[in-house]
PDB file of C-alpha atoms in Angstrom:
ATOM      1  CA  MET L 843     -45.395  -9.617 -92.754  1.00  0.00           C
ATOM      2  CA  GLN L 844     -42.256  -9.977 -90.650  1.00  0.00           C
ATOM      3  CA  SER L 845     -40.667  -7.024 -88.877  1.00  0.00           C
ATOM      4  CA  LYS L 846     -37.678  -6.603 -86.597  1.00  0.00           C
ATOM      5  CA  SER L 847     -38.157  -5.536 -83.001  1.00  0.00           C
ATOM      6  CA  ALA L 848     -38.166  -1.808 -82.274  1.00  0.00           C
ATOM      7  CA  PHE L 849     -34.942  -2.006 -80.275  1.00  0.00           C
ATOM      8  CA  GLU L 850     -33.099  -3.979 -82.934  1.00  0.00           C
ATOM      9  CA  THR L 851     -34.354  -1.636 -85.635  1.00  0.00           C
ATOM     10  CA  ILE L 852     -33.296   1.533 -83.813  1.00  0.00           C
ATOM     11  CA  LEU L 853     -29.816   0.302 -82.939  1.00  0.00           C
ATOM     12  CA  SER L 854     -29.105  -0.837 -86.499  1.00  0.00           C
ATOM     13  CA  HIS L 855     -30.045   2.432 -88.212  1.00  0.00           C
ATOM     14  CA  ARG L 856     -27.872   3.575 -91.123  1.00  0.00           C
ATOM     15  CA  SER L 857     -28.717   6.202 -93.724  1.00  0.00           C
ATOM     16  CA  ILE L 858     -29.267   4.456 -97.063  1.00  0.00           C
ATOM     17  CA  ARG L 859     -28.505   6.367-100.263  1.00  0.00           C
ATOM     18  CA  GLN L 860     -28.463   3.564-102.835  1.00  0.00           C
ATOM     19  CA  PHE L 861     -31.660   1.683-103.595  1.00  0.00           C
ATOM     20  CA  THR L 862     -32.823  -1.213-105.746  1.00  0.00           C
ATOM     21  CA  GLN L 863     -35.521  -0.738-108.380  1.00  0.00           C
ATOM     22  CA  GLN L 864     -38.041  -2.709-106.303  1.00  0.00           C
ATOM     23  CA  PRO L 865     -41.177  -0.648-105.627  1.00  0.00           C
ATOM     24  CA  ILE L 866     -42.774  -0.419-102.202  1.00  0.00           C
ATOM     25  CA  SER L 867     -46.220  -1.990-102.106  1.00  0.00           C
ATOM     26  CA  THR L 868     -49.327   0.077-101.467  1.00  0.00           C
ATOM     27  CA  GLU L 869     -49.956  -2.011 -98.350  1.00  0.00           C
ATOM     28  CA  ILE L 870     -46.588  -1.044 -96.860  1.00  0.00           C
ATOM     29  CA  ILE L 871     -46.972   2.608 -97.866  1.00  0.00           C
ATOM     30  CA  ASN L 872     -50.298   2.772 -96.035  1.00  0.00           C
ATOM     31  CA  MET L 873     -48.774   1.044 -93.009  1.00  0.00           C
ATOM     32  CA  LEU L 874     -45.956   3.607 -92.898  1.00  0.00           C
ATOM     33  CA  ILE L 875     -48.392   6.506 -93.122  1.00  0.00           C
ATOM     34  CA  ASP L 876     -50.411   4.985 -90.286  1.00  0.00           C
ATOM     35  CA  ALA L 877     -47.219   4.619 -88.239  1.00  0.00           C
ATOM     36  CA  GLY L 878     -46.655   8.339 -88.727  1.00  0.00           C
ATOM     37  CA  ARG L 879     -50.255   9.228 -87.936  1.00  0.00           C
ATOM     38  CA  GLN L 880     -49.995   7.504 -84.548  1.00  0.00           C
ATOM     39  CA  ALA L 881     -46.999   9.611 -83.478  1.00  0.00           C
ATOM     40  CA  SER L 882     -47.258  11.853 -80.444  1.00  0.00           C
ATOM     41  CA  THR L 883     -48.487  15.375 -81.223  1.00  0.00           C
ATOM     42  CA  SER L 884     -48.529  18.471 -79.016  1.00  0.00           C
ATOM     43  CA  ASN L 885     -52.037  19.295 -77.762  1.00  0.00           C
ATOM     44  CA  HIS L 886     -53.440  17.005 -80.475  1.00  0.00           C
ATOM     45  CA  LEU L 887     -52.751  19.734 -83.034  1.00  0.00           C
ATOM     46  CA  GLN L 888     -51.573  17.231 -85.669  1.00  0.00           C
ATOM     47  CA  CYS L 889     -49.887  20.086 -87.526  1.00  0.00           C
ATOM     48  CA  ILE L 890     -48.114  17.952 -90.136  1.00  0.00           C
ATOM     49  CA  SER L 891     -48.714  17.069 -93.745  1.00  0.00           C
ATOM     50  CA  ILE L 892     -46.827  14.507 -95.819  1.00  0.00           C
ATOM     51  CA  ILE L 893     -46.528  15.107 -99.556  1.00  0.00           C
ATOM     52  CA  ARG L 894     -45.745  11.838-101.367  1.00  0.00           C
ATOM     53  CA  VAL L 895     -43.935  12.931-104.519  1.00  0.00           C
ATOM     54  CA  THR L 896     -44.651  10.515-107.370  1.00  0.00           C
ATOM     55  CA  SER L 897     -44.338  12.944-110.314  1.00  0.00           C
ATOM     56  CA  PRO L 898     -41.004  12.451-112.140  1.00  0.00           C
ATOM     57  CA  GLU L 899     -40.965  16.162-113.002  1.00  0.00           C
ATOM     58  CA  ILE L 900     -41.390  17.252-109.386  1.00  0.00           C
ATOM     59  CA  ARG L 901     -38.838  14.666-108.274  1.00  0.00           C
ATOM     60  CA  GLN L 902     -36.396  16.159-110.774  1.00  0.00           C
ATOM     61  CA  GLY L 903     -37.083  19.589-109.314  1.00  0.00           C
ATOM     62  CA  PHE L 904     -36.112  18.352-105.870  1.00  0.00           C
ATOM     63  CA  ARG L 905     -33.055  16.630-107.312  1.00  0.00           C
ATOM     64  CA  GLU L 906     -31.943  19.976-108.726  1.00  0.00           C
ATOM     65  CA  ILE L 907     -32.514  21.714-105.385  1.00  0.00           C
ATOM     66  CA  THR L 908     -30.676  19.091-103.330  1.00  0.00           C
ATOM     67  CA  GLN L 909     -28.060  17.930-105.861  1.00  0.00           C
ATOM     68  CA  MET L 910     -28.779  14.397-104.658  1.00  0.00           C
ATOM     69  CA  ALA L 911     -29.443  11.709-107.271  1.00  0.00           C
ATOM     70  CA  TYR L 912     -31.248   9.383-104.882  1.00  0.00           C
ATOM     71  CA  VAL L 913     -34.070  11.914-104.492  1.00  0.00           C
ATOM     72  CA  SER L 914     -35.253  10.849-107.947  1.00  0.00           C
ATOM     73  CA  GLU L 915     -33.965   7.256-107.811  1.00  0.00           C
ATOM     74  CA  ALA L 916     -35.477   5.994-104.550  1.00  0.00           C
ATOM     75  CA  ALA L 917     -38.762   4.104-104.721  1.00  0.00           C
ATOM     76  CA  GLU L 918     -40.432   6.778-102.590  1.00  0.00           C
ATOM     77  CA  PHE L 919     -39.726  10.431-101.818  1.00  0.00           C
ATOM     78  CA  TRP L 920     -41.886  12.093 -99.180  1.00  0.00           C
ATOM     79  CA  VAL L 921     -41.768  15.691 -97.983  1.00  0.00           C
ATOM     80  CA  PHE L 922     -42.730  16.389 -94.371  1.00  0.00           C
ATOM     81  CA  CYS L 923     -44.306  19.803 -93.799  1.00  0.00           C
ATOM     82  CA  ILE L 924     -45.220  21.946 -90.837  1.00  0.00           C
ATOM     83  CA  ASP L 925     -48.869  22.589 -91.668  1.00  0.00           C
ATOM     84  CA  PHE L 926     -51.043  25.131 -89.888  1.00  0.00           C
ATOM     85  CA  TYR L 927     -53.060  26.016 -93.007  1.00  0.00           C
ATOM     86  CA  LYS L 928     -55.944  23.739 -92.072  1.00  0.00           C
ATOM     87  CA  HIS L 929     -55.966  25.136 -88.529  1.00  0.00           C
ATOM     88  CA  LYS L 930     -56.433  28.660 -89.903  1.00  0.00           C
ATOM     89  CA  GLN L 931     -59.316  27.461 -92.060  1.00  0.00           C
ATOM     90  CA  LEU L 932     -61.080  25.910 -89.072  1.00  0.00           C
ATOM     91  CA  VAL L 933     -60.411  28.594 -86.430  1.00  0.00           C
ATOM     92  CA  GLN L 934     -59.939  32.041 -87.950  1.00  0.00           C
ATOM     93  CA  ASP L 935     -58.484  33.755 -84.871  1.00  0.00           C
ATOM     94  CA  VAL L 936     -55.534  31.378 -84.355  1.00  0.00           C
ATOM     95  CA  GLN L 937     -52.254  33.202 -83.644  1.00  0.00           C
ATOM     96  CA  LEU L 938     -49.745  31.349 -85.807  1.00  0.00           C
ATOM     97  CA  ASP L 939     -46.928  33.906 -85.922  1.00  0.00           C
ATOM     98  CA  TRP L 940     -45.476  33.078 -82.495  1.00  0.00           C
ATOM     99  CA  ALA L 941     -42.073  31.328 -82.492  1.00  0.00           C
ATOM    100  CA  GLU L 942     -43.486  28.655 -80.172  1.00  0.00           C
ATOM    101  CA  VAL L 943     -46.023  27.647 -82.832  1.00  0.00           C
ATOM    102  CA  SER L 944     -43.298  26.900 -85.371  1.00  0.00           C
ATOM    103  CA  LEU L 945     -41.338  25.060 -82.690  1.00  0.00           C
ATOM    104  CA  ILE L 946     -44.374  22.887 -81.952  1.00  0.00           C
ATOM    105  CA  GLY L 947     -44.694  22.179 -85.669  1.00  0.00           C
ATOM    106  CA  ALA L 948     -41.036  21.269 -86.107  1.00  0.00           C
ATOM    107  CA  VAL L 949     -41.078  18.936 -83.111  1.00  0.00           C
ATOM    108  CA  ASP L 950     -44.245  17.195 -84.286  1.00  0.00           C
ATOM    109  CA  VAL L 951     -42.865  16.756 -87.805  1.00  0.00           C
ATOM    110  CA  GLY L 952     -39.659  15.192 -86.481  1.00  0.00           C
ATOM    111  CA  ILE L 953     -41.544  12.781 -84.237  1.00  0.00           C
ATOM    112  CA  MET L 954     -43.844  11.685 -87.066  1.00  0.00           C
ATOM    113  CA  ALA L 955     -41.006  11.219 -89.556  1.00  0.00           C
ATOM    114  CA  GLN L 956     -39.002   9.125 -87.112  1.00  0.00           C
ATOM    115  CA  ASN L 957     -42.019   6.873 -86.592  1.00  0.00           C
ATOM    116  CA  VAL L 958     -42.191   6.392 -90.359  1.00  0.00           C
ATOM    117  CA  LEU L 959     -38.502   5.608 -90.774  1.00  0.00           C
ATOM    118  CA  ILE L 960     -38.330   3.189 -87.849  1.00  0.00           C
ATOM    119  CA  ALA L 961     -41.381   1.359 -89.159  1.00  0.00           C
ATOM    120  CA  ALA L 962     -39.839   1.251 -92.646  1.00  0.00           C
ATOM    121  CA  GLU L 963     -36.509  -0.066 -91.406  1.00  0.00           C
ATOM    122  CA  SER L 964     -38.238  -2.731 -89.322  1.00  0.00           C
ATOM    123  CA  LEU L 965     -39.744  -4.055 -92.595  1.00  0.00           C
ATOM    124  CA  GLY L 966     -36.394  -4.234 -94.400  1.00  0.00           C
ATOM    125  CA  LEU L 967     -36.533  -0.843 -96.097  1.00  0.00           C
ATOM    126  CA  GLY L 968     -33.878   1.824 -95.865  1.00  0.00           C
ATOM    127  CA  GLY L 969     -34.081   5.573 -95.949  1.00  0.00           C
ATOM    128  CA  VAL L 970     -32.338   8.906 -95.596  1.00  0.00           C
ATOM    129  CA  TYR L 971     -33.648  12.297 -94.528  1.00  0.00           C
ATOM    130  CA  ILE L 972     -33.162  15.168 -96.983  1.00  0.00           C
ATOM    131  CA  GLY L 973     -32.703  18.493 -95.230  1.00  0.00           C
ATOM    132  CA  ALA L 974     -31.056  19.891 -98.361  1.00  0.00           C
ATOM    133  CA  LEU L 975     -34.453  20.768 -99.838  1.00  0.00           C
ATOM    134  CA  ARG L 976     -34.171  23.833 -97.574  1.00  0.00           C
ATOM    135  CA  ASN L 977     -31.296  25.018 -99.824  1.00  0.00           C
ATOM    136  CA  ASP L 978     -34.101  26.549-101.893  1.00  0.00           C
ATOM    137  CA  ILE L 979     -37.098  26.266 -99.589  1.00  0.00           C
ATOM    138  CA  GLU L 980     -39.125  28.717-101.682  1.00  0.00           C
ATOM    139  CA  LYS L 981     -38.779  26.544-104.784  1.00  0.00           C
ATOM    140  CA  ALA L 982     -39.541  23.425-102.722  1.00  0.00           C
ATOM    141  CA  ALA L 983     -42.770  25.007-101.508  1.00  0.00           C
ATOM    142  CA  SER L 984     -43.638  26.116-105.034  1.00  0.00           C
ATOM    143  CA  LEU L 985     -43.078  22.613-106.447  1.00  0.00           C
ATOM    144  CA  LEU L 986     -45.607  21.296-103.926  1.00  0.00           C
ATOM    145  CA  ASN L 987     -48.041  24.209-104.256  1.00  0.00           C
ATOM    146  CA  LEU L 988     -47.974  24.756-100.500  1.00  0.00           C
ATOM    147  CA  PRO L 989     -50.392  27.315 -99.049  1.00  0.00           C
ATOM    148  CA  GLU L 990     -49.737  29.965 -96.408  1.00  0.00           C
ATOM    149  CA  HIS L 991     -48.798  28.656 -92.946  1.00  0.00           C
ATOM    150  CA  CYS L 992     -47.296  25.507 -94.490  1.00  0.00           C
ATOM    151  CA  VAL L 993     -43.514  24.929 -94.678  1.00  0.00           C
ATOM    152  CA  PRO L 994     -41.542  22.028 -96.235  1.00  0.00           C
ATOM    153  CA  LEU L 995     -39.159  20.975 -93.473  1.00  0.00           C
ATOM    154  CA  PHE L 996     -37.326  17.981 -94.964  1.00  0.00           C
ATOM    155  CA  GLY L 997     -37.704  15.044 -97.296  1.00  0.00           C
ATOM    156  CA  LEU L 998     -37.362  11.302 -96.803  1.00  0.00           C
ATOM    157  CA  CYS L 999     -36.138   8.847 -99.429  1.00  0.00           C
ATOM    158  CA  LEU L1000     -37.372   5.289 -98.924  1.00  0.00           C
ATOM    159  CA  GLY L1001     -36.623   2.066-100.749  1.00  0.00           C
ATOM    160  CA  TYR L1002     -35.010  -1.340-100.574  1.00  0.00           C
ATOM    161  CA  PRO L1003     -31.286  -0.953 -99.797  1.00  0.00           C
ATOM    162  CA  ALA L1004     -28.665  -1.592-102.466  1.00  0.00           C
ATOM    163  CA  GLN L1005     -25.828  -0.958-100.016  1.00  0.00           C
ATOM    164  CA  ASP L1006     -24.795  -2.073 -96.551  1.00  0.00           C
ATOM    165  CA  PRO L1007     -22.912   0.825 -94.938  1.00  0.00           C
ATOM    166  CA  ALA L1008     -21.264   0.586 -91.534  1.00  0.00           C
ATOM    167  CA  LEU L1009     -22.898   2.140 -88.498  1.00  0.00           C
ATOM    168  CA  LYS L1010     -21.743   5.729 -88.002  1.00  0.00           C
ATOM    169  CA  PRO L1011     -20.409   6.127 -84.452  1.00  0.00           C
ATOM    170  CA  ARG L1012     -22.524   8.334 -82.190  1.00  0.00           C
ATOM    171  CA  LEU L1013     -21.374  10.374 -79.207  1.00  0.00           C
ATOM    172  CA  PRO L1014     -20.974   8.239 -76.079  1.00  0.00           C
ATOM    173  CA  GLN L1015     -23.589   8.571 -73.360  1.00  0.00           C
ATOM    174  CA  THR L1016     -21.215  10.579 -71.166  1.00  0.00           C
ATOM    175  CA  LEU L1017     -21.187  13.392 -73.737  1.00  0.00           C
ATOM    176  CA  MET L1018     -24.943  13.701 -74.163  1.00  0.00           C
ATOM    177  CA  CYS L1019     -26.729  12.304 -71.106  1.00  0.00           C
ATOM    178  CA  TYR L1020     -26.338  13.923 -67.680  1.00  0.00           C
ATOM    179  CA  GLU L1021     -28.003  13.539 -64.322  1.00  0.00           C
ATOM    180  CA  ASN L1022     -29.740  16.550 -62.750  1.00  0.00           C
ATOM    181  CA  GLN L1023     -27.395  19.204 -64.164  1.00  0.00           C
ATOM    182  CA  TYR L1024     -25.475  19.938 -67.362  1.00  0.00           C
ATOM    183  CA  GLN L1025     -21.859  18.809 -67.210  1.00  0.00           C
ATOM    184  CA  PRO L1026     -18.618  20.110 -68.793  1.00  0.00           C
ATOM    185  CA  ILE L1027     -17.240  18.227 -71.789  1.00  0.00           C
ATOM    186  CA  ASP L1028     -15.554  14.990 -70.762  1.00  0.00           C
ATOM    187  CA  GLN L1029     -12.300  15.486 -72.660  1.00  0.00           C
ATOM    188  CA  GLN L1030     -11.208  11.867 -72.292  1.00  0.00           C
ATOM    189  CA  ALA L1031     -14.528  10.623 -73.681  1.00  0.00           C
ATOM    190  CA  LEU L1032     -14.291  13.155 -76.523  1.00  0.00           C
ATOM    191  CA  GLN L1033     -10.787  12.009 -77.403  1.00  0.00           C
ATOM    192  CA  GLY L1034     -11.908   8.397 -77.464  1.00  0.00           C
ATOM    193  CA  TYR L1035     -14.892   9.268 -79.648  1.00  0.00           C
ATOM    194  CA  ASN L1036     -12.737  11.215 -82.090  1.00  0.00           C
ATOM    195  CA  GLN L1037     -10.411   8.235 -82.427  1.00  0.00           C
ATOM    196  CA  THR L1038     -13.348   5.934 -83.166  1.00  0.00           C
ATOM    197  CA  LEU L1039     -14.877   8.399 -85.631  1.00  0.00           C
ATOM    198  CA  SER L1040     -11.547   8.897 -87.394  1.00  0.00           C
ATOM    199  CA  VAL L1041     -11.269   5.162 -88.015  1.00  0.00           C
ATOM    200  CA  TYR L1042     -14.807   5.157 -89.429  1.00  0.00           C
ATOM    201  CA  TYR L1043     -14.074   8.007 -91.841  1.00  0.00           C
ATOM    202  CA  GLN L1044     -10.728   6.524 -92.829  1.00  0.00           C
ATOM    203  CA  GLN L1045     -12.582   3.414 -93.959  1.00  0.00           C
ATOM    204  CA  ARG L1046     -15.451   5.352 -95.563  1.00  0.00           C
ATOM    205  CA  ILE L1047     -13.760   8.262 -97.366  1.00  0.00           C
ATOM    206  CA  GLY L1048     -10.056   7.493 -97.067  1.00  0.00           C
ATOM    207  CA  GLU L1049      -9.154  10.165 -94.537  1.00  0.00           C
ATOM    208  CA  PRO L1050      -9.684  10.527 -90.786  1.00  0.00           C
ATOM    209  CA  GLN L1051     -12.069  13.163 -89.484  1.00  0.00           C
ATOM    210  CA  GLU L1052     -12.860  14.237 -85.947  1.00  0.00           C
ATOM    211  CA  TRP L1053     -16.310  15.355 -84.820  1.00  0.00           C
ATOM    212  CA  GLN L1054     -15.218  18.995 -84.826  1.00  0.00           C
ATOM    213  CA  ALA L1055     -15.007  18.811 -88.638  1.00  0.00           C
ATOM    214  CA  ALA L1056     -18.772  18.279 -88.864  1.00  0.00           C
ATOM    215  CA  ILE L1057     -19.386  21.186 -86.499  1.00  0.00           C
ATOM    216  CA  LYS L1058     -17.140  23.501 -88.512  1.00  0.00           C
ATOM    217  CA  LYS L1059     -18.579  22.406 -91.874  1.00  0.00           C
ATOM    218  CA  THR L1060     -22.139  23.157 -90.807  1.00  0.00           C
ATOM    219  CA  LEU L1061     -21.998  25.919 -88.211  1.00  0.00           C
ATOM    220  CA  ALA L1062     -18.871  28.034 -88.895  1.00  0.00           C
ATOM    221  CA  LYS L1063     -20.685  30.047 -91.579  1.00  0.00           C
ATOM    222  CA  PRO L1064     -24.149  31.556 -92.169  1.00  0.00           C
ATOM    223  CA  VAL L1065     -26.701  28.745 -91.946  1.00  0.00           C
ATOM    224  CA  ARG L1066     -29.391  29.159 -94.636  1.00  0.00           C
ATOM    225  CA  PRO L1067     -30.186  32.804 -93.787  1.00  0.00           C
ATOM    226  CA  HIS L1068     -33.154  32.702 -96.186  1.00  0.00           C
ATOM    227  CA  ILE L1069     -35.105  30.384 -93.848  1.00  0.00           C
ATOM    228  CA  LEU L1070     -36.402  33.040 -91.448  1.00  0.00           C
ATOM    229  CA  PRO L1071     -37.725  35.344 -94.200  1.00  0.00           C
ATOM    230  CA  PHE L1072     -39.478  32.379 -95.825  1.00  0.00           C
ATOM    231  CA  PHE L1073     -41.149  31.348 -92.559  1.00  0.00           C
ATOM    232  CA  GLN L1074     -42.279  34.943 -92.064  1.00  0.00           C
ATOM    233  CA  LYS L1075     -43.601  35.093 -95.623  1.00  0.00           C
ATOM    234  CA  GLN L1076     -45.667  32.009 -94.777  1.00  0.00           C
ATOM    235  CA  GLY L1077     -47.119  33.788 -91.739  1.00  0.00           C
ATOM    236  CA  LEU L1078     -44.916  32.099 -89.123  1.00  0.00           C
ATOM    237  CA  LEU L1079     -42.021  33.071 -86.807  1.00  0.00           C
ATOM    238  CA  LYS L1080     -42.844  36.769 -86.626  1.00  0.00           C
ATOM    239  CA  LYS L1081     -42.665  37.102 -82.831  1.00  0.00           C
TER     240      LYS L1081
END
C-alpha cells in the first residue's frame, strides 16, 4: 500500500466535501484507527472514543443536525468524543468536573483526529471535520447513546475525493509564530494575506473576502451558548 510522505501530505491538505461512491476497505479503516490510537495523550489517560456511524438512520440524524449532505454521502462518518465514562467506572473517586479535565479531553481528541486525517490523506482519501454537530449537541449525544462524562466534540467525513479544491491560504508565519514574546499584528503582512485570501475567495465563491469576515461570521455573536450547560449536564466543566 503506497502512501505519501507526512510532509507532503500535511502541506497538501484541503477539506473535501464531495466523495465518490467507493467504499473504504476494512484494512484501511483499521489502519486509520490504529493511527489514531498511537496519538499522544496527556498522562496516558486515552480519554477519547470514536463512534463509527454506519447506520443510515443515524447518519440522517446527523445530516439534519448539521445541514450538510456529505455527512450521509461520505463513505465513512466518525464522531470523536471526549470520554471519561470508562475512567469513572474504573476509579470511582475521579474528579471530572474541573475545567482542566475537559481541556485535556479536547486536546487529546484533536490530536487523535488529526492523526487519523493525515493518515487517511496520505493513502489518497479526503476528509472534512464536522463541528456543526454541536449545533444540537444534545441530539448528537442521544443519537449515539452516549453515557455521562462523554461528549461528542466533532465528526469526520472520510472518502475518496470527487473534487480537487485549491489550497486555502493560511496566515503567514509572521502572524502566528513569534520568538520569545507575543508580537503586535504585522499590518503589512496582514494586508498581504488579505489580498491573497480575497483572490482565493473570488475564484471560489465569486466575491473577495478578507480574513476579518471569518472572524465576524463566527465570533461577533453568541457562540453556541448551549455547550456549557450540556457539558455540565454530562458531569464536566463545573469548576
